[in-house]
mmCIF file of C-alpha atoms in Angstrom:
data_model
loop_
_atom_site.group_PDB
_atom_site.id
_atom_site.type_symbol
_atom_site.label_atom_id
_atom_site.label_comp_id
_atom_site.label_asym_id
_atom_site.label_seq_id
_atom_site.Cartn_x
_atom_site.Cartn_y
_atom_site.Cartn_z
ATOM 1 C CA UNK A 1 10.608 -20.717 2.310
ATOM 2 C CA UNK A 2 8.215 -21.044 -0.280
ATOM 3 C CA UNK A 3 10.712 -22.559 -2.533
ATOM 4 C CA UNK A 4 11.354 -25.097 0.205
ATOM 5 C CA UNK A 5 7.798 -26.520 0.800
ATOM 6 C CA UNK A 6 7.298 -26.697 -3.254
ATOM 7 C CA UNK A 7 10.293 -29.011 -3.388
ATOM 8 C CA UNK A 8 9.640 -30.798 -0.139
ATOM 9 C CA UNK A 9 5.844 -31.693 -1.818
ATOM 10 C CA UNK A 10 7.603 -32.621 -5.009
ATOM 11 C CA UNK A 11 10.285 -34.806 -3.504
ATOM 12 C CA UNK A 12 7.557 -36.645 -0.998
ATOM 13 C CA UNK A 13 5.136 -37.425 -4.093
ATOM 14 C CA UNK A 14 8.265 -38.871 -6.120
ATOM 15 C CA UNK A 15 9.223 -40.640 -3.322
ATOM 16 C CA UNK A 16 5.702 -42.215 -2.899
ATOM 17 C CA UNK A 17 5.186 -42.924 -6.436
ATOM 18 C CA UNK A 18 8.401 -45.085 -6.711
ATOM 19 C CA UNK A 19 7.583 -46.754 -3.435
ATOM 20 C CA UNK A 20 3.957 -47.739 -3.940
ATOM 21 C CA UNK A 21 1.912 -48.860 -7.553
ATOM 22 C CA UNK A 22 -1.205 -47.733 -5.996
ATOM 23 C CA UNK A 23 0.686 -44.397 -5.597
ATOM 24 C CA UNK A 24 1.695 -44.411 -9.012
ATOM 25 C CA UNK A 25 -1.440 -44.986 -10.709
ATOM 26 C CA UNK A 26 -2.874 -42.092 -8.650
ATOM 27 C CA UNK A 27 -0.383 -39.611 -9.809
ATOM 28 C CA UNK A 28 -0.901 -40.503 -13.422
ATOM 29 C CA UNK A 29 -4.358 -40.567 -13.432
ATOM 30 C CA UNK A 30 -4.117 -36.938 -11.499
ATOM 31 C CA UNK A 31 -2.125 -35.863 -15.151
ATOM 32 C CA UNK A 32 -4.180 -38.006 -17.328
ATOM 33 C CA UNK A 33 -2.351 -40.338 -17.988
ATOM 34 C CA UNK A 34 -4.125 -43.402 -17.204
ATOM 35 C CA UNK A 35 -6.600 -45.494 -19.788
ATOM 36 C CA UNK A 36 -8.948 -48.355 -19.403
ATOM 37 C CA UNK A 37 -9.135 -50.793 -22.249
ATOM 38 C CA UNK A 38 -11.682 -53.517 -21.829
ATOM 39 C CA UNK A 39 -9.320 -56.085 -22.900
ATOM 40 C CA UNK A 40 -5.738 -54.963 -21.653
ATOM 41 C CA UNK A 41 -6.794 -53.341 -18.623
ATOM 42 C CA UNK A 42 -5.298 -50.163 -17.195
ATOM 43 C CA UNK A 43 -3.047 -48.535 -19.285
ATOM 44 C CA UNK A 44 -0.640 -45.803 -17.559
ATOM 45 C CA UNK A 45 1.798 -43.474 -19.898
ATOM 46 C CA UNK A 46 5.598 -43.725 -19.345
ATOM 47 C CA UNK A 47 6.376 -40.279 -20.953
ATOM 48 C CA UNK A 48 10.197 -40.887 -21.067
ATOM 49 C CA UNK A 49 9.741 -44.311 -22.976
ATOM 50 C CA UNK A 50 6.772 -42.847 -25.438
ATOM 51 C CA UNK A 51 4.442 -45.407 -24.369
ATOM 52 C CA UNK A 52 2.045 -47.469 -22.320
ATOM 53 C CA UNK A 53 2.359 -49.783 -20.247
ATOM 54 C CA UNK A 54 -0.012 -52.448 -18.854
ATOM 55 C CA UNK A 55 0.261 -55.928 -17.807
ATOM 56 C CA UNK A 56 -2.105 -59.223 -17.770
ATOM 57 C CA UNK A 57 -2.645 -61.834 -15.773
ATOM 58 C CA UNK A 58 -1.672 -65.527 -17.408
ATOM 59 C CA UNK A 59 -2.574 -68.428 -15.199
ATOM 60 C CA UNK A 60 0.620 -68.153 -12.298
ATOM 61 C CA UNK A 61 2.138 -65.156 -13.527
ATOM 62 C CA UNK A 62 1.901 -61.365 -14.762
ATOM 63 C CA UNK A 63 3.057 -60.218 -18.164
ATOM 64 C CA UNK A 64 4.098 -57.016 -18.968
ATOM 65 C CA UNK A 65 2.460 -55.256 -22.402
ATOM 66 C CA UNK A 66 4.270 -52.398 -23.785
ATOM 67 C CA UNK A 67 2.385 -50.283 -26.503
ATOM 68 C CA UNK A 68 4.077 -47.295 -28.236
ATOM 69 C CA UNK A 69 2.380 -44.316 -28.249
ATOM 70 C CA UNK A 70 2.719 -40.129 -26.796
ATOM 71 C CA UNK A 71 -0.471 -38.559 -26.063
ATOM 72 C CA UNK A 72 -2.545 -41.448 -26.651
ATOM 73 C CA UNK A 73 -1.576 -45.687 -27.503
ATOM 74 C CA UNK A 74 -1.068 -46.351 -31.036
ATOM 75 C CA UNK A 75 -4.929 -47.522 -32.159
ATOM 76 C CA UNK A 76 -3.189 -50.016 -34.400
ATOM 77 C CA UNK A 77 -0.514 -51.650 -31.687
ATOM 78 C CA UNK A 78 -3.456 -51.459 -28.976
ATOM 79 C CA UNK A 79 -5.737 -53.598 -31.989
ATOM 80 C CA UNK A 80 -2.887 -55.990 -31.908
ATOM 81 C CA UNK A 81 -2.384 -56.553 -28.516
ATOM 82 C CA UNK A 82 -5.886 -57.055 -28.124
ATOM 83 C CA UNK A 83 -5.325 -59.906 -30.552
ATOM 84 C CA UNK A 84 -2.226 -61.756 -28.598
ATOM 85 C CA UNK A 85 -4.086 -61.239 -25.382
ATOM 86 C CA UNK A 86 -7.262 -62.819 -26.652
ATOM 87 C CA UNK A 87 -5.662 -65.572 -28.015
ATOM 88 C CA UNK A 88 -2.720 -66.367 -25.509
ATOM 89 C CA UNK A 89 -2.896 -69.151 -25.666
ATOM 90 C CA UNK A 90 -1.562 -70.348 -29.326
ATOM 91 C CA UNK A 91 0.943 -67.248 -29.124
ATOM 92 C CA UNK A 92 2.483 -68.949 -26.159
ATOM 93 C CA UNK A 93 2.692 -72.293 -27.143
ATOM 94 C CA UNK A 94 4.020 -70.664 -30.429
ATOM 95 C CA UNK A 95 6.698 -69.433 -28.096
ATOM 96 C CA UNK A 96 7.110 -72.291 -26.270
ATOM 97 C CA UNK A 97 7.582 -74.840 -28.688
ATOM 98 C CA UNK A 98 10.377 -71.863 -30.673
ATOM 99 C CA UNK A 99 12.539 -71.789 -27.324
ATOM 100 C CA UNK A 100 12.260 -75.594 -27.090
ATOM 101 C CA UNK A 101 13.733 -76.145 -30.558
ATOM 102 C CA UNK A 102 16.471 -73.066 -30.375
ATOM 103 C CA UNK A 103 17.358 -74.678 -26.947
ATOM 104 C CA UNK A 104 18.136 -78.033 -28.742
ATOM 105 C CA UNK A 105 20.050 -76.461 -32.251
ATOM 106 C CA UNK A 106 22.257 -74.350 -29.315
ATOM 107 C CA UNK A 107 22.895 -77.276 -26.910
ATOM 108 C CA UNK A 108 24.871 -78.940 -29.419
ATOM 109 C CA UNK A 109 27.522 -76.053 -30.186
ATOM 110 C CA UNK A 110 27.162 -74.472 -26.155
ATOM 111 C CA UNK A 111 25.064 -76.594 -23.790
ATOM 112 C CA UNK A 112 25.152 -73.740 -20.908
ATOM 113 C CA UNK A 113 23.065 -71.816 -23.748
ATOM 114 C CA UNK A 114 20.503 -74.629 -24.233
ATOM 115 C CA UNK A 115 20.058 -75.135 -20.861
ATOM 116 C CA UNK A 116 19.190 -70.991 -20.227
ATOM 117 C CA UNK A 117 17.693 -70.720 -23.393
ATOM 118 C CA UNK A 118 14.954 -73.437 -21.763
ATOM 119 C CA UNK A 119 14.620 -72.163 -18.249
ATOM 120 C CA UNK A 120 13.347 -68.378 -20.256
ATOM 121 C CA UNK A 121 10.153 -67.315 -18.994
ATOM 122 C CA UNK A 122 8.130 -64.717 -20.509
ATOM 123 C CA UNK A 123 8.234 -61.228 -18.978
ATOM 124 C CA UNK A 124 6.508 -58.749 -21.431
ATOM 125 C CA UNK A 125 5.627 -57.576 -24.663
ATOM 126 C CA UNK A 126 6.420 -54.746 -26.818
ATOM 127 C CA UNK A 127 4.125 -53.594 -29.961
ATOM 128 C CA UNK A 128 6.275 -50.907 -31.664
ATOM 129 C CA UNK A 129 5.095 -48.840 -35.493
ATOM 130 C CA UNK A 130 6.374 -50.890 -37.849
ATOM 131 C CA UNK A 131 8.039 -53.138 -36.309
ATOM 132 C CA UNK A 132 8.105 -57.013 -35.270
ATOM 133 C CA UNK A 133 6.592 -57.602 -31.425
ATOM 134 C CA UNK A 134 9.733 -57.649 -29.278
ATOM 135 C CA UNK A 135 9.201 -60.446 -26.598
ATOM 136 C CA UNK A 136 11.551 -60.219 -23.586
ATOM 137 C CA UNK A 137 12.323 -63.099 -21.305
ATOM 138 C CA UNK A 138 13.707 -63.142 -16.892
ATOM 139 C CA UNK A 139 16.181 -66.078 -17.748
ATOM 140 C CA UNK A 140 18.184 -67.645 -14.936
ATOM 141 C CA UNK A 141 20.900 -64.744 -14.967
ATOM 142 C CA UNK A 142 19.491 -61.431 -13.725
ATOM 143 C CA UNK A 143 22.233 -59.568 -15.639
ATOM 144 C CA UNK A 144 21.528 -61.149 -19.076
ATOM 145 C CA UNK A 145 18.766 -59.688 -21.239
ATOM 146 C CA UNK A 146 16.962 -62.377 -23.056
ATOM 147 C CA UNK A 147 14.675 -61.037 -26.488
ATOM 148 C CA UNK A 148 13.275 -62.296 -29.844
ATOM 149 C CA UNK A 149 10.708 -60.970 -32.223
ATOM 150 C CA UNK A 150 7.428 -62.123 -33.583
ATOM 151 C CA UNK A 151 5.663 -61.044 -36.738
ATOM 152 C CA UNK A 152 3.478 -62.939 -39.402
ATOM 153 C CA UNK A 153 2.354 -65.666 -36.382
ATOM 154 C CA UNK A 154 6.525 -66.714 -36.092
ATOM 155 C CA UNK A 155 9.410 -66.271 -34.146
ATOM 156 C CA UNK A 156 12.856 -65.475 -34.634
ATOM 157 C CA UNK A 157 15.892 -63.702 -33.736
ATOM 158 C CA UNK A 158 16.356 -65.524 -30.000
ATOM 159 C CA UNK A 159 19.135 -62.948 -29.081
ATOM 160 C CA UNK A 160 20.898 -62.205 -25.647
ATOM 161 C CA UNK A 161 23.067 -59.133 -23.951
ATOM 162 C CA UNK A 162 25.215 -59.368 -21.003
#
């Protein structure tokens, strides 16, 4: 019996925490697993993906900010995403102005490419140790993951997986 109402309590907060964000944020900040940065925001630990995640608000839309990290985010990735937040600005025209000109060199060798490659939107952003900023993209197929990198103020790599 006891058995039963420990797993029935366990299975009602999982349940909840999926459903609702305000759920979720409760929960982790319950296990301490919750920081407040003055620049990113809230900060909540995905344990299974070793990091923290967060999201900001850009004009009509809400990007996603990834920083690696276990018990705590990496002081050095949350410094850098402090920097890209702060000045969003010329990291997204940066971006912008990179799709624009990998949309045109792919449009002449397959013009359904150019054509996706220019309706990419920005979804999130991932700081990883040592490693270039992965940017991922929602593109106009749900089932193709859109990514490039940026390191040293450019961008490269404009990759896709089906």
């Amino acid at each position: 019996l006891v058995f039963v109402v420990v797993m029935s309590g366990f299975v009602i907060s999982v349940i909840w925490t999926k459903m609702s964000p305000r759920a979720h944020l409760l929960m982790s900040r319950a296990r301490g697993h919750v920081r407040r940065d003055p620049q990113l925001g809230t900060l909540i630990r995905n344990v299974k993906a070793e990091a923290w995640e967060g999201d900001f608000r850009v004009r009509d839309r809400t990007v996603e900010i990834l920083i690696e990290g276990k018990e705590e985010p990496n002081p050095a990735l949350v410094a850098r995403a402090r920097e890209l937040v702060a000045d969003f600005d010329t990291f997204e025209r940066g971006l912008n102005d990179y799709l624009a000109q990998t949309a045109k060199d792919w449009a002449s060798e397959a013009p359904g490419l150019g054509a996706d490659i220019s309706a990419l939107r920005l979804s999130s952003i991932k700081l990883r140790s040592g490693q270039p900023v992965l940017v991922d993209f929602d593109g106009p197929d749900v089932d193709v993951y859109w990514s490039c990198e940026y390191a040293d103020g450019k961008f490269s790599g404009l990759d896709f997986d089906s």
